[in-house]
Coordinates of C-alpha atoms in Angstrom, one line a residue:
X4 CA 141.3 50.9 63.6
X5 CA 141.0 54.3 62.0
X6 CA 137.5 54.7 63.4
X7 CA 138.7 53.9 66.9
X8 CA 141.5 56.5 66.7
X9 CA 139.0 59.1 65.3
X10 CA 136.7 58.4 68.3
X11 CA 139.6 58.8 70.7
X12 CA 140.7 62.1 69.3
X13 CA 137.9 64.2 70.6
X14 CA 138.5 62.8 74.1
X15 CA 142.2 63.6 73.9
X16 CA 141.4 67.1 72.6
X17 CA 138.9 67.7 75.4
X18 CA 141.5 66.6 77.9
X19 CA 144.1 68.9 76.6
X20 CA 141.7 71.8 76.2
X21 CA 140.4 71.5 79.7
X22 CA 140.9 74.7 81.6
X23 CA 142.4 75.0 85.0
X24 CA 146.0 74.3 84.3
X25 CA 147.2 77.6 85.9
X26 CA 145.5 77.1 89.3
X27 CA 146.8 73.5 89.4
X28 CA 150.3 74.7 88.5
X29 CA 150.2 77.4 91.2
X30 CA 149.1 74.9 93.9
X31 CA 151.6 72.2 92.9
X32 CA 154.4 74.8 92.6
X33 CA 153.7 76.0 96.1
X34 CA 153.9 72.5 97.4
X35 CA 157.2 72.0 95.4
X36 CA 158.6 75.2 96.9
X37 CA 157.7 74.2 100.4
X38 CA 159.3 70.8 99.9
X39 CA 162.5 72.4 98.5
X40 CA 162.6 74.8 101.5
X41 CA 162.3 71.9 103.9
X42 CA 165.1 70.1 102.0
X43 CA 167.4 73.2 102.3
X44 CA 166.6 73.6 106.0
X45 CA 167.3 69.9 106.6
X46 CA 170.6 70.1 104.8
X47 CA 171.6 73.3 106.7
X48 CA 170.8 71.6 110.0
X49 CA 172.7 68.5 109.0
X50 CA 175.7 70.6 108.0
X51 CA 175.6 72.6 111.2
X52 CA 175.4 69.3 113.2
X53 CA 178.3 67.8 111.3
X54 CA 180.4 70.9 111.7
X55 CA 179.5 71.5 115.3
X56 CA 179.4 68.1 116.9
X57 CA 181.8 66.2 114.6
X58 CA 184.1 69.1 113.9
X59 CA 183.7 68.2 110.2
X60 CA 184.7 71.0 107.8
X61 CA 185.4 71.3 104.1
X62 CA 183.4 70.7 101.0
X63 CA 184.6 67.1 100.7
X64 CA 183.1 66.1 104.0
X65 CA 179.9 68.2 103.8
X66 CA 179.3 67.7 100.0
X67 CA 177.4 64.4 100.4
X68 CA 174.8 66.1 102.6
X69 CA 174.0 68.7 99.9
X70 CA 174.2 66.1 97.1
X71 CA 171.6 63.9 98.9
X72 CA 169.3 66.9 99.3
X73 CA 169.7 67.8 95.6
X74 CA 169.0 64.3 94.5
X75 CA 165.9 64.2 96.8
X76 CA 164.7 67.4 95.1
X77 CA 164.7 65.9 91.7
X78 CA 163.7 62.3 92.6
X79 CA 161.3 63.2 95.4
X80 CA 159.9 66.6 95.5
X81 CA 159.6 67.1 91.7
X82 CA 157.7 63.9 90.8
X83 CA 155.5 64.4 93.9
X84 CA 154.6 67.9 92.7
X85 CA 154.1 66.7 89.1
X86 CA 151.6 64.1 90.4
X87 CA 149.7 66.8 92.3
X88 CA 149.6 69.0 89.2
X89 CA 148.2 66.2 87.0
X90 CA 145.5 65.4 89.5
X91 CA 144.5 69.0 90.2
X92 CA 144.4 69.8 86.5
X93 CA 142.9 66.7 84.9
X94 CA 141.4 64.4 87.4
X95 CA 140.0 66.4 90.4
X96 CA 140.4 70.1 89.9
X97 CA 139.6 72.6 92.6
X98 CA 136.7 74.9 91.9
X99 CA 134.9 77.6 93.8
X100 CA 131.6 75.6 93.8
X101 CA 133.1 72.7 95.8
X102 CA 132.5 72.2 99.5
X103 CA 135.5 72.2 102.0
X104 CA 135.2 68.4 102.4
X105 CA 135.5 67.9 98.6
X106 CA 138.5 70.2 98.4
X107 CA 140.3 68.3 101.2
X108 CA 139.4 64.9 99.6
X109 CA 140.7 66.1 96.2
X110 CA 143.9 67.4 97.9
X111 CA 144.5 64.1 99.6
X112 CA 143.9 62.3 96.3
X113 CA 146.5 64.6 94.7
X114 CA 149.0 63.8 97.5
X115 CA 148.4 60.1 97.1
X116 CA 148.9 60.2 93.3
X117 CA 152.0 62.4 93.8
X118 CA 153.3 59.7 96.1
X119 CA 152.6 57.0 93.5
X120 CA 154.5 59.0 90.8
X121 CA 157.4 59.4 93.2
X122 CA 157.5 55.7 94.1
X123 CA 157.2 54.7 90.4
X124 CA 160.2 56.9 89.5
X125 CA 162.2 55.4 92.4
X126 CA 161.4 51.9 91.1
X127 CA 162.3 52.9 87.6
X128 CA 165.6 54.4 88.7
X129 CA 166.5 51.3 90.7
X130 CA 165.8 49.0 87.8
X131 CA 167.7 51.2 85.3
X132 CA 170.6 51.5 87.7
X133 CA 170.8 47.7 88.1
X134 CA 170.3 47.0 84.3
X135 CA 173.0 49.5 83.3
X136 CA 175.4 48.9 86.0
X137 CA 175.3 52.5 87.0
X138 CA 174.5 52.9 90.7
X139 CA 172.1 55.8 90.1
X140 CA 170.5 57.9 92.7
X141 CA 168.8 55.1 94.8
X142 CA 170.9 52.1 94.0
X143 CA 173.8 52.1 96.5
X144 CA 177.1 50.4 95.6
X145 CA 176.7 47.9 98.4
X146 CA 172.9 47.5 98.2
X147 CA 170.8 45.6 95.7
X148 CA 167.8 46.4 93.5
X149 CA 165.3 45.3 96.2
X150 CA 166.9 47.6 98.8
X151 CA 166.8 50.5 96.4
X152 CA 163.2 49.9 95.5
X153 CA 162.2 49.5 99.1
X154 CA 164.1 52.8 100.0
X155 CA 162.3 54.6 97.2
X156 CA 158.9 53.4 98.1
X157 CA 159.4 54.1 101.8
X158 CA 160.7 57.6 100.9
X159 CA 157.6 58.2 98.8
X160 CA 155.4 57.1 101.7
X161 CA 157.4 59.3 104.0
X162 CA 156.8 62.3 101.7
X163 CA 153.1 61.5 101.6
X164 CA 152.8 61.6 105.4
X165 CA 155.1 64.6 105.7
X166 CA 153.5 66.8 103.0
X167 CA 149.8 65.8 102.9
X168 CA 149.0 68.7 105.1
X169 CA 150.9 71.1 102.9
X170 CA 148.9 69.8 99.8
X171 CA 145.7 70.3 101.7
X172 CA 146.7 73.8 102.7
X173 CA 147.6 74.7 99.1
X174 CA 144.3 73.3 97.9
X175 CA 142.3 75.2 100.5
X176 CA 144.1 78.4 99.8
X177 CA 143.5 77.9 96.0
X178 CA 139.8 77.2 96.7
X179 CA 139.5 80.4 98.7
X180 CA 141.2 82.4 96.0
X181 CA 139.0 81.0 93.3
X182 CA 135.9 81.9 95.4
X183 CA 137.0 85.5 95.6
X184 CA 138.1 85.6 91.9
X185 CA 135.5 83.7 89.9
X186 CA 136.5 82.7 86.4
X187 CA 133.1 81.9 85.0
X188 CA 133.8 78.3 84.2
X189 CA 133.4 75.5 86.7
X190 CA 136.0 72.9 87.6
X191 CA 135.5 69.9 85.4
X192 CA 137.9 66.9 85.7
X193 CA 137.7 63.2 85.0
X194 CA 136.3 62.7 88.5
X195 CA 133.5 65.1 87.7
X196 CA 132.6 63.3 84.5
X197 CA 132.0 60.0 86.3

């Protein structure tokens, strides 16, 4: 067993020492910021709609709109961006030597993994909410675990469709920046080692 853990240590060390964390962080942060901006704009439009059409005013009536957007930021946008970061740093980094088709493919892979991370968190929150009796962020008081899981997975798929183009744009912009500012080391991720 000791030999096996010694053999794994260099692989773990190589993974943690892999360069490219900063470009991946910049690209995933840009996607996260774009998603947050969209959430704020959606909440502002919903607030204006509720105040204008329904004549609803007051924090008590408009609070749920902003609470839902805040919850979506932490359970939707954040895990989505973390999945993108992980892919662009460890699995399929963007490098200046890549072709445009490779950059787009890696960006779509990052968006798909981001969606999976978001869906996994939704399932976990639904199960924890049911197990603890605490409704949580997805488990509604009148709904069940299956409804919460389905809502979380569909929300993750919705974010994939809605934000895949944003992820591709961030990756292409990063690729262009890396071409103009070469770092001397090529992109090397798990996908490149296969």
